Coordinates of C-alpha atoms in Angstrom, one line a residue:
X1 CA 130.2 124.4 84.7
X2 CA 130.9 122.7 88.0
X3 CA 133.6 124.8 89.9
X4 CA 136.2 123.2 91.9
X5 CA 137.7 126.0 92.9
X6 CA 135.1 127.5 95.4
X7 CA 135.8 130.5 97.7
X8 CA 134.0 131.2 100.8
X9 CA 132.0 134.5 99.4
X10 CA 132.9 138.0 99.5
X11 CA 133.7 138.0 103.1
X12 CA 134.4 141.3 104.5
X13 CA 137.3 142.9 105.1
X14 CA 137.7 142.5 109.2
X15 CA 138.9 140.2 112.0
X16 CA 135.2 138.6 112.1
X17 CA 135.7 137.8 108.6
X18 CA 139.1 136.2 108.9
X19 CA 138.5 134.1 112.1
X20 CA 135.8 131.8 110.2
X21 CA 138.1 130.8 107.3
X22 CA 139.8 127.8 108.8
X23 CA 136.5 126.1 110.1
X24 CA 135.4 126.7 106.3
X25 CA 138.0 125.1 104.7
X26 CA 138.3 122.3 106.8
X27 CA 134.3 121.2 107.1
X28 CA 134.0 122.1 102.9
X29 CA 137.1 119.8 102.7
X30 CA 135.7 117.2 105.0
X31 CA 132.4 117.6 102.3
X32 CA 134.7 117.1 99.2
X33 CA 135.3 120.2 98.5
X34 CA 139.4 120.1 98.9
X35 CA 140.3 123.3 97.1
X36 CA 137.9 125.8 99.6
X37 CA 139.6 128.8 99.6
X38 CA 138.9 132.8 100.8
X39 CA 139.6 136.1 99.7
X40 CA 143.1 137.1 101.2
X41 CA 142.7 140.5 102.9
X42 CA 139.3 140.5 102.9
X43 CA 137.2 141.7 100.0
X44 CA 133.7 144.1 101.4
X45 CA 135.7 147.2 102.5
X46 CA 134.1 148.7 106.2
X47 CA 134.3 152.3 105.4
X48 CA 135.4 152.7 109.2
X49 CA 138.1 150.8 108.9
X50 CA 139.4 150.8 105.1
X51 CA 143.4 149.5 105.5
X52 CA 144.7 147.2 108.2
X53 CA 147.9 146.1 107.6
X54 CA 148.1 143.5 110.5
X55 CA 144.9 142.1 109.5
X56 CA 146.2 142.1 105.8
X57 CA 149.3 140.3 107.1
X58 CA 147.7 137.6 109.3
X59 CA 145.1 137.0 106.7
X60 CA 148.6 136.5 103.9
X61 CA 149.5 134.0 107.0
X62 CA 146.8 131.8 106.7
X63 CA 146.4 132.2 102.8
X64 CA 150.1 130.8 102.0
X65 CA 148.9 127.4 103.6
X66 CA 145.5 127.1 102.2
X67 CA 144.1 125.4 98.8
X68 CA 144.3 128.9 96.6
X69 CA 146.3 131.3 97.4
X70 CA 144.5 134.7 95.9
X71 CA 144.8 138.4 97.7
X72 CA 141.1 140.1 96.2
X73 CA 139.5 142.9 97.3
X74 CA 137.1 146.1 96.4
X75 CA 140.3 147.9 97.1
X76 CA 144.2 147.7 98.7
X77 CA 143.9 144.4 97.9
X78 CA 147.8 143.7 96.2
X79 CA 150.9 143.2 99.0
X80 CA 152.3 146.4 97.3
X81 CA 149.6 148.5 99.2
X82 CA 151.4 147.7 102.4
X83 CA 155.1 148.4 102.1
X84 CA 155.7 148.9 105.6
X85 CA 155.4 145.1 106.0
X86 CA 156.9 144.5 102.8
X87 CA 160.1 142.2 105.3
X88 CA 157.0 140.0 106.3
X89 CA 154.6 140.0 102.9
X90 CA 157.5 139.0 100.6
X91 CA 159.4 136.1 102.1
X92 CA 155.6 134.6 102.5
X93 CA 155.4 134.6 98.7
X94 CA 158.3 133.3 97.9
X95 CA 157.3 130.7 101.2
X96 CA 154.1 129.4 99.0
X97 CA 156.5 128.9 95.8
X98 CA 158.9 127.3 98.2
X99 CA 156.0 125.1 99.5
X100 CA 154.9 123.5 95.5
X101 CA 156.4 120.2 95.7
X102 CA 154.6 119.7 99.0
X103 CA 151.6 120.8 97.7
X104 CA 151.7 119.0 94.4
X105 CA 151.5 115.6 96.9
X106 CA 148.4 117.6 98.2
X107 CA 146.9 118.2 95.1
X108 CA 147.7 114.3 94.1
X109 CA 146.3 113.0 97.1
X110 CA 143.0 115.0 96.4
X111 CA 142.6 113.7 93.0
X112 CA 143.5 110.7 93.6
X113 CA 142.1 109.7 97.2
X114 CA 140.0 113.0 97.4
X115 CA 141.4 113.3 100.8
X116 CA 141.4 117.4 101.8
X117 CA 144.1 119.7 101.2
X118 CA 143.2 120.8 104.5
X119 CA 142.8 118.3 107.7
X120 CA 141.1 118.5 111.2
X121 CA 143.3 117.5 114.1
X122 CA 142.0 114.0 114.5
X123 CA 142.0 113.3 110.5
X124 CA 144.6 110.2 111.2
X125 CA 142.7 109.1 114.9
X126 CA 139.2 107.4 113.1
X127 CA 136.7 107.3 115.6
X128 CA 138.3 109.6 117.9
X129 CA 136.5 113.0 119.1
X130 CA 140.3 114.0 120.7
X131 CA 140.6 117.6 119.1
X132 CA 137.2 117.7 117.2
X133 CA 136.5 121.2 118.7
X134 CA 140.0 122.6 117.7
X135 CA 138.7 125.4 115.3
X136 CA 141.5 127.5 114.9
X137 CA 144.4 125.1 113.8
X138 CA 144.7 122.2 110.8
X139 CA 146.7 119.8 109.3
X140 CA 148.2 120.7 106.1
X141 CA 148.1 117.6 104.3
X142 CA 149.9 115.0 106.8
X143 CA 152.8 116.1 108.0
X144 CA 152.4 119.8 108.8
X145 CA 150.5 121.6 111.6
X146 CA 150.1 125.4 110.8
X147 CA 148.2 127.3 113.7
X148 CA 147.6 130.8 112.4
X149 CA 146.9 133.9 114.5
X150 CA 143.4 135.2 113.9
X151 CA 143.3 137.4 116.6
X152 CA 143.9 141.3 116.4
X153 CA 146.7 142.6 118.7
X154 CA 147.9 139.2 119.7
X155 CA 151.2 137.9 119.4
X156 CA 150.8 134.8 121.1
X157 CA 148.8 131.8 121.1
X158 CA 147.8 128.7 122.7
X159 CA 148.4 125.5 120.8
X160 CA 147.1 121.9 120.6
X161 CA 148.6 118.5 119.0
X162 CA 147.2 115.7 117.8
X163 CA 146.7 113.0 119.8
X164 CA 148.0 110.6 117.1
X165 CA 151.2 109.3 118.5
X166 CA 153.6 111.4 117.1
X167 CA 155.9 114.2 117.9
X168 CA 156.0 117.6 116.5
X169 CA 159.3 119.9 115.8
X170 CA 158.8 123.3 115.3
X171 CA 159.6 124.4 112.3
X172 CA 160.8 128.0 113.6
X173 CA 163.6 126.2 115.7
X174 CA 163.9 122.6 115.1
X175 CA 165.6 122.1 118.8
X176 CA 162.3 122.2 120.1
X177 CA 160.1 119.0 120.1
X178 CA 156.4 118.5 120.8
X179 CA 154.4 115.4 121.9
X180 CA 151.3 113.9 120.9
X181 CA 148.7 115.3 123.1
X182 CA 150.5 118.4 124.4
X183 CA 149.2 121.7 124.6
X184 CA 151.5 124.9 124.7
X185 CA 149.8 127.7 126.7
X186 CA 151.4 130.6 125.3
X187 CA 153.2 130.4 122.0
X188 CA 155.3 133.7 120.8
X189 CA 153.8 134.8 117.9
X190 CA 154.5 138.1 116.7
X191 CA 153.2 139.7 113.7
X192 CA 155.8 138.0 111.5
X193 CA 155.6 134.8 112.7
X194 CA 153.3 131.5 111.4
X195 CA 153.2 128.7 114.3
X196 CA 154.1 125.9 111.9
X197 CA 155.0 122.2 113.2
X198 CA 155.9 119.0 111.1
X199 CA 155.3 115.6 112.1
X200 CA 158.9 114.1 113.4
X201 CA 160.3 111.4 110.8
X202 CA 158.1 113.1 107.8
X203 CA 159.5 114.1 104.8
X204 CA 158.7 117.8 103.5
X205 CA 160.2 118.1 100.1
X206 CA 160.4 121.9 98.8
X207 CA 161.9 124.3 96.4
X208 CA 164.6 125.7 96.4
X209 CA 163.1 129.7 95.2
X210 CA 164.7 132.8 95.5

């Protein structure tokens, strides 16, 4: 009778409808609504623009790291439908499977705590407006910063982190190390690749899925 499990509507199936998602998630988790999730892909087909692959990929991006993972859509709506991308679409599957024991903690901490699945920037600075207009990135739980790209065409990004006190290794090549407070200007981002960071010291426990 009372849904947790809401989704942000039938959101259509375009670049305007992706971009919104994070902001979504993160003010209906801020509400108590922790498991906010969207329609992967996009689900109101534009006639004018029926299949976009990099849109469909992006969009699988943001999904693997958000409360409910669930591709759905008038049409073109499973990963099969886009085999040319089938090297990025696959291994971000198995990523979310990989992901569970992380996510269980999530799911614990939201029925537990009722903190969100999902976290603004400044979740862990109370008081703080540092990063309260940061839109387009989030915490996943505590330890991980994912900052999708929402933007068509681009394969880079600019990124911000918290000003908490901590440091931040990328998770794409753990050499590199990130302060509290930095911003990157330009972050290389092609299609197949998630900007993901986790907080230095933090433990990310995860399957191991093949």
């Amino acid at each position: 009778q009372y849904s947790v499990f809401p989704w942000s509507t039938d959101v259509s199936r375009s670049w305007g409808g992706l971009q919104p998602q994070i902001t979504i998630m993160l003010n209906s988790g801020l509400s108590g609504l922790g498991y906010m999730s969207h329609d992967v892909g996009g689900f109101a087909i534009d006639e004018n623009a029926p299949y976009d692959p990099e849109l469909y990929v992006r969009w699988l991006q943001l999904g693997t790291f958000s409360p409910v993972l669930r591709t759905h859509s008038q049409r073109s709506a499973e990963p099969y439908c886009y085999p040319n991308h089938q090297d990025i679409i696959l291994p971000l599957i198995k990523e979310r499977y990989r992901w569970l024991p992380y996510n269980y903690t999530l799911a614990w901490e939201n029925a537990s705590q009722g903190l969100p699945l999902v976290r603004p920037l400044n979740f862990y600075t109370p008081g703080s407006n540092i990063n309260d207009d940061i839109t387009d990135q989030y915490l996943w739980g505590r330890d991980v910063l994912v900052a999708p790209v929402i933007t068509r065409g681009a394969t880079s990004r600019s990124i911000v982190f918290p000003a908490d006190g901590s440091d931040w290794v990328d998770l794409s090549d753990p050499t590199k190390v990130y302060h509290s407070g930095d911003t990157i200007a330009s972050y290389p981002a092609p299609l197949g690749v998630l900007p993901m960071f986790a907080r230095a010291g933090a433990f990310i426990p995860t399957a191991d899925y093949d």
